[in-house]
PDB file of C-alpha atoms in Angstrom:
ATOM      1  CA  MET W 192       0.600  -0.133   0.008  1.00 55.00           C
ATOM      2  CA  ILE W 193       0.835   3.618  -0.483  1.00 59.00           C
ATOM      3  CA  SER W 194       1.593   5.830   1.633  1.00 66.00           C
ATOM      4  CA  ASP W 195      -0.506   9.545   0.775  1.00 67.00           C
ATOM      5  CA  GLY W 196       2.572  11.474   0.948  1.00 65.00           C
ATOM      6  CA  ARG W 197       4.105   8.886  -1.862  1.00 69.00           C
ATOM      7  CA  LYS W 198       1.039   8.947  -3.993  1.00 68.00           C
ATOM      8  CA  VAL W 199       1.721  13.202  -3.966  1.00 62.00           C
ATOM      9  CA  PHE W 200       5.060  12.714  -5.049  1.00 65.00           C
ATOM     10  CA  LEU W 201       4.981   9.681  -6.874  1.00 64.00           C
ATOM     11  CA  LEU W 202       2.085  12.437  -8.966  1.00 60.00           C
ATOM     12  CA  LEU W 203       4.371  14.965  -9.268  1.00 57.00           C
ATOM     13  CA  LEU W 204       6.952  13.176 -10.430  1.00 58.00           C
ATOM     14  CA  THR W 205       4.973  11.647 -13.334  1.00 63.00           C
ATOM     15  CA  SER W 206       3.471  15.179 -13.805  1.00 62.00           C
ATOM     16  CA  PHE W 207       6.945  17.125 -14.076  1.00 55.00           C
ATOM     17  CA  ILE W 208       8.337  14.791 -16.399  1.00 55.00           C
ATOM     18  CA  PRO W 209       6.251  14.903 -19.714  1.00 54.00           C
ATOM     19  CA  CYS W 210       5.965  19.193 -18.977  1.00 53.00           C
ATOM     20  CA  ALA W 211       9.469  19.357 -17.748  1.00 52.00           C
ATOM     21  CA  PHE W 212      11.566  19.911 -22.173  1.00 54.00           C
ATOM     22  CA  SER W 213       8.271  22.055 -23.542  1.00 57.00           C
ATOM     23  CA  PHE W 214       9.825  25.177 -22.474  1.00 58.00           C
ATOM     24  CA  LEU W 215      12.343  24.690 -25.808  1.00 59.00           C
ATOM     25  CA  PRO W 216      11.350  26.237 -29.109  1.00 62.00           C
ATOM     26  CA  PRO W 217      10.791  24.221 -31.809  1.00 62.00           C
ATOM     27  CA  ALA W 218      13.845  23.778 -34.228  1.00 61.00           C
ATOM     28  CA  PRO W 219      15.054  27.051 -36.805  1.00 62.00           C
ATOM     29  CA  LYS W 220      13.725  26.352 -40.525  1.00 64.00           C
ATOM     30  CA  PRO W 221      16.855  27.208 -42.343  1.00 58.00           C
ATOM     31  CA  PHE W 222      16.124  30.529 -43.940  1.00 54.00           C
ATOM     32  CA  PRO W 223      19.486  31.344 -45.814  1.00 54.00           C
ATOM     33  CA  ILE W 224      18.995  34.721 -47.418  1.00 55.00           C
ATOM     34  CA  ALA W 225      17.255  37.493 -46.790  1.00 55.00           C
ATOM     35  CA  ARG W 226      15.200  39.274 -49.873  1.00 56.00           C
ATOM     36  CA  THR W 227      14.779  42.782 -49.725  1.00 55.00           C
ATOM     37  CA  MET W 228      13.145  45.705 -52.613  1.00 54.00           C
ATOM     38  CA  VAL W 229      14.620  48.251 -53.079  1.00 55.00           C
ATOM     39  CA  GLY W 230      13.350  50.127 -56.276  1.00 54.00           C
ATOM     40  CA  SER W 231      11.427  48.117 -58.721  1.00 50.00           C
ATOM     41  CA  ALA W 232      13.964  45.324 -58.634  1.00 54.00           C
ATOM     42  CA  GLU W 233      14.400  42.218 -56.277  1.00 56.00           C
ATOM     43  CA  ALA W 234      17.240  42.775 -53.600  1.00 56.00           C
ATOM     44  CA  VAL W 235      19.012  39.302 -52.477  1.00 58.00           C
ATOM     45  CA  VAL W 236      21.349  39.922 -49.592  1.00 61.00           C
ATOM     46  CA  ALA W 237      23.137  37.179 -47.594  1.00 65.00           C
ATOM     47  CA  LEU W 238      23.471  36.172 -44.563  1.00 71.00           C
ATOM     48  CA  ALA W 239      26.463  35.305 -42.455  1.00 77.00           C
ATOM     49  CA  ASP W 240      25.775  31.470 -40.890  1.00 80.00           C
ATOM     50  CA  TYR W 241      27.504  31.800 -37.271  1.00 83.00           C
ATOM     51  CA  SER W 242      26.089  27.873 -36.825  1.00 84.00           C
ATOM     52  CA  SER W 243      29.649  26.429 -36.385  1.00 86.00           C
ATOM     53  CA  GLN W 244      30.984  29.703 -34.046  1.00 89.00           C
ATOM     54  CA  ALA W 245      27.871  28.942 -31.861  1.00 88.00           C
ATOM     55  CA  ILE W 246      28.863  24.888 -31.423  1.00 89.00           C
ATOM     56  CA  SER W 247      32.011  26.209 -30.191  1.00 90.00           C
ATOM     57  CA  LEU W 248      30.730  28.177 -27.309  1.00 89.00           C
ATOM     58  CA  PHE W 249      28.094  25.295 -26.534  1.00 90.00           C
ATOM     59  CA  ASN W 250      31.135  22.596 -26.283  1.00 90.00           C
ATOM     60  CA  ASN W 251      33.105  24.544 -24.548  1.00 90.00           C
ATOM     61  CA  MET W 252      29.649  25.069 -21.901  1.00 90.00           C
ATOM     62  CA  LYS W 253      29.834  21.034 -21.817  1.00 91.00           C
ATOM     63  CA  THR W 254      33.603  20.786 -20.875  1.00 90.00           C
ATOM     64  CA  PRO W 255      33.591  22.139 -18.206  1.00 91.00           C
ATOM     65  CA  ALA W 256      30.612  21.679 -16.803  1.00 92.00           C
ATOM     66  CA  SER W 257      31.738  17.660 -17.695  1.00 92.00           C
ATOM     67  CA  ILE W 258      34.444  18.011 -15.032  1.00 92.00           C
ATOM     68  CA  LEU W 259      32.530  19.490 -12.377  1.00 91.00           C
ATOM     69  CA  ALA W 260      29.629  17.264 -12.330  1.00 91.00           C
ATOM     70  CA  GLY W 261      31.928  14.072 -11.666  1.00 91.00           C
ATOM     71  CA  ALA W 262      33.772  16.528  -9.197  1.00 91.00           C
ATOM     72  CA  ILE W 263      30.925  16.604  -7.125  1.00 90.00           C
ATOM     73  CA  VAL W 264      29.849  13.341  -7.589  1.00 89.00           C
ATOM     74  CA  GLY W 265      33.490  12.307  -5.501  1.00 87.00           C
ATOM     75  CA  LEU W 266      32.711  15.112  -3.265  1.00 86.00           C
ATOM     76  CA  GLY W 267      29.332  15.434  -2.636  1.00 85.00           C
ATOM     77  CA  PHE W 268      28.334  11.716  -2.200  1.00 83.00           C
ATOM     78  CA  GLY W 269      32.011   9.728  -2.342  1.00 83.00           C
ATOM     79  CA  ASN W 270      32.868  12.025   0.964  1.00 80.00           C
ATOM     80  CA  PRO W 271      29.578  12.521   3.561  1.00 76.00           C
ATOM     81  CA  LEU W 272      30.352  15.334   6.117  1.00 76.00           C
ATOM     82  CA  PRO W 273      32.204  13.119   8.993  1.00 75.00           C
ATOM     83  CA  ALA W 274      30.476  13.250  12.579  1.00 72.00           C
ATOM     84  CA  ASN W 275      32.092  15.323  15.007  1.00 75.00           C
ATOM     85  CA  THR W 276      29.596  13.225  18.309  1.00 73.00           C
ATOM     86  CA  PRO W 277      31.581  10.327  19.848  1.00 75.00           C
ATOM     87  CA  ILE W 278      30.522   6.866  18.776  1.00 77.00           C
ATOM     88  CA  GLY W 279      27.103   6.326  21.492  1.00 75.00           C
ATOM     89  CA  GLU W 280      26.000  10.068  21.150  1.00 82.00           C
ATOM     90  CA  LYS W 281      23.400  11.362  19.228  1.00 84.00           C
ATOM     91  CA  GLU W 282      24.000  13.880  16.799  1.00 81.00           C
ATOM     92  CA  ASN W 283      22.018  17.314  17.642  1.00 85.00           C
ATOM     93  CA  CYS W 284      19.727  18.928  15.139  1.00 87.00           C
ATOM     94  CA  LEU W 285      21.517  21.141  13.686  1.00 88.00           C
ATOM     95  CA  GLU W 286      24.079  19.076  12.610  1.00 84.00           C
ATOM     96  CA  LYS W 287      21.652  16.659  10.988  1.00 85.00           C
ATOM     97  CA  ALA W 288      20.164  19.745   8.944  1.00 88.00           C
ATOM     98  CA  ILE W 289      23.484  20.640   8.047  1.00 87.00           C
ATOM     99  CA  ARG W 290      24.346  16.874   7.128  1.00 85.00           C
ATOM    100  CA  LYS W 291      21.230  16.349   5.086  1.00 86.00           C
ATOM    101  CA  SER W 292      21.678  20.047   3.309  1.00 90.00           C
ATOM    102  CA  TYR W 293      25.568  19.075   2.302  1.00 89.00           C
ATOM    103  CA  LEU W 294      24.238  16.262   0.529  1.00 89.00           C
ATOM    104  CA  PHE W 295      20.380  17.798  -0.844  1.00 91.00           C
ATOM    105  CA  VAL W 296      22.631  20.674  -2.271  1.00 91.00           C
ATOM    106  CA  ALA W 297      25.234  18.257  -3.520  1.00 91.00           C
ATOM    107  CA  GLY W 298      22.476  16.429  -5.487  1.00 91.00           C
ATOM    108  CA  ILE W 299      20.646  19.807  -7.085  1.00 93.00           C
ATOM    109  CA  ALA W 300      24.123  20.392  -8.325  1.00 92.00           C
ATOM    110  CA  LEU W 301      24.722  17.644 -10.010  1.00 93.00           C
ATOM    111  CA  LEU W 302      21.806  17.778 -11.661  1.00 93.00           C
ATOM    112  CA  SER W 303      22.193  21.500 -12.922  1.00 93.00           C
ATOM    113  CA  GLN W 304      25.115  19.845 -14.426  1.00 93.00           C
ATOM    114  CA  LEU W 305      24.338  17.625 -15.992  1.00 93.00           C
ATOM    115  CA  GLY W 306      21.485  19.799 -17.161  1.00 93.00           C
ATOM    116  CA  ALA W 307      23.474  22.361 -18.919  1.00 92.00           C
ATOM    117  CA  ILE W 308      25.171  19.452 -20.647  1.00 93.00           C
ATOM    118  CA  MET W 309      21.660  18.004 -21.750  1.00 94.00           C
ATOM    119  CA  HIS W 310      20.931  21.677 -23.171  1.00 93.00           C
ATOM    120  CA  ALA W 311      24.373  22.262 -24.791  1.00 93.00           C
ATOM    121  CA  THR W 312      24.293  18.637 -26.627  1.00 93.00           C
ATOM    122  CA  VAL W 313      21.028  19.193 -27.618  1.00 92.00           C
ATOM    123  CA  ALA W 314      21.772  22.488 -28.657  1.00 91.00           C
ATOM    124  CA  VAL W 315      24.893  21.109 -31.036  1.00 91.00           C
ATOM    125  CA  ASN W 316      22.612  18.754 -32.849  1.00 91.00           C
ATOM    126  CA  LYS W 317      20.226  20.687 -33.084  1.00 90.00           C
ATOM    127  CA  LEU W 318      22.540  23.837 -34.987  1.00 88.00           C
ATOM    128  CA  THR W 319      23.504  20.798 -37.192  1.00 88.00           C
ATOM    129  CA  GLU W 320      20.760  19.454 -38.123  1.00 85.00           C
ATOM    130  CA  CYS W 321      20.155  22.798 -39.553  1.00 68.00           C
ATOM    131  CA  VAL W 322      23.756  23.161 -41.373  1.00 53.00           C
TER     132      VAL W 322
END
């Protein structure tokens, strides 16, 4: 039997996943030239292609984000905060709250870095498809 709190959590989780990426815009249509009217004749003006610079920018974002994500895994989850209480005694509420918030902040930081890597990868893929 699932408790009410767990039902609410699962409901929030399942309702968040489909709309998590709905804010991403659709892939742009390639539009290589712009047409302007000059007098009665039509002039064709070529637009510059900066997709290679944008791809290198997004790749430069992925590298530090992946390095930081790897460091967060080791520091945040591999080495938790040490307990300062002697064996047999209980932690006070402040120490317990700090220990739990440390893990929470490490998890949020890891998800943030993974999100940056994912968005940069999707942007590079969309730019590559349009070229």
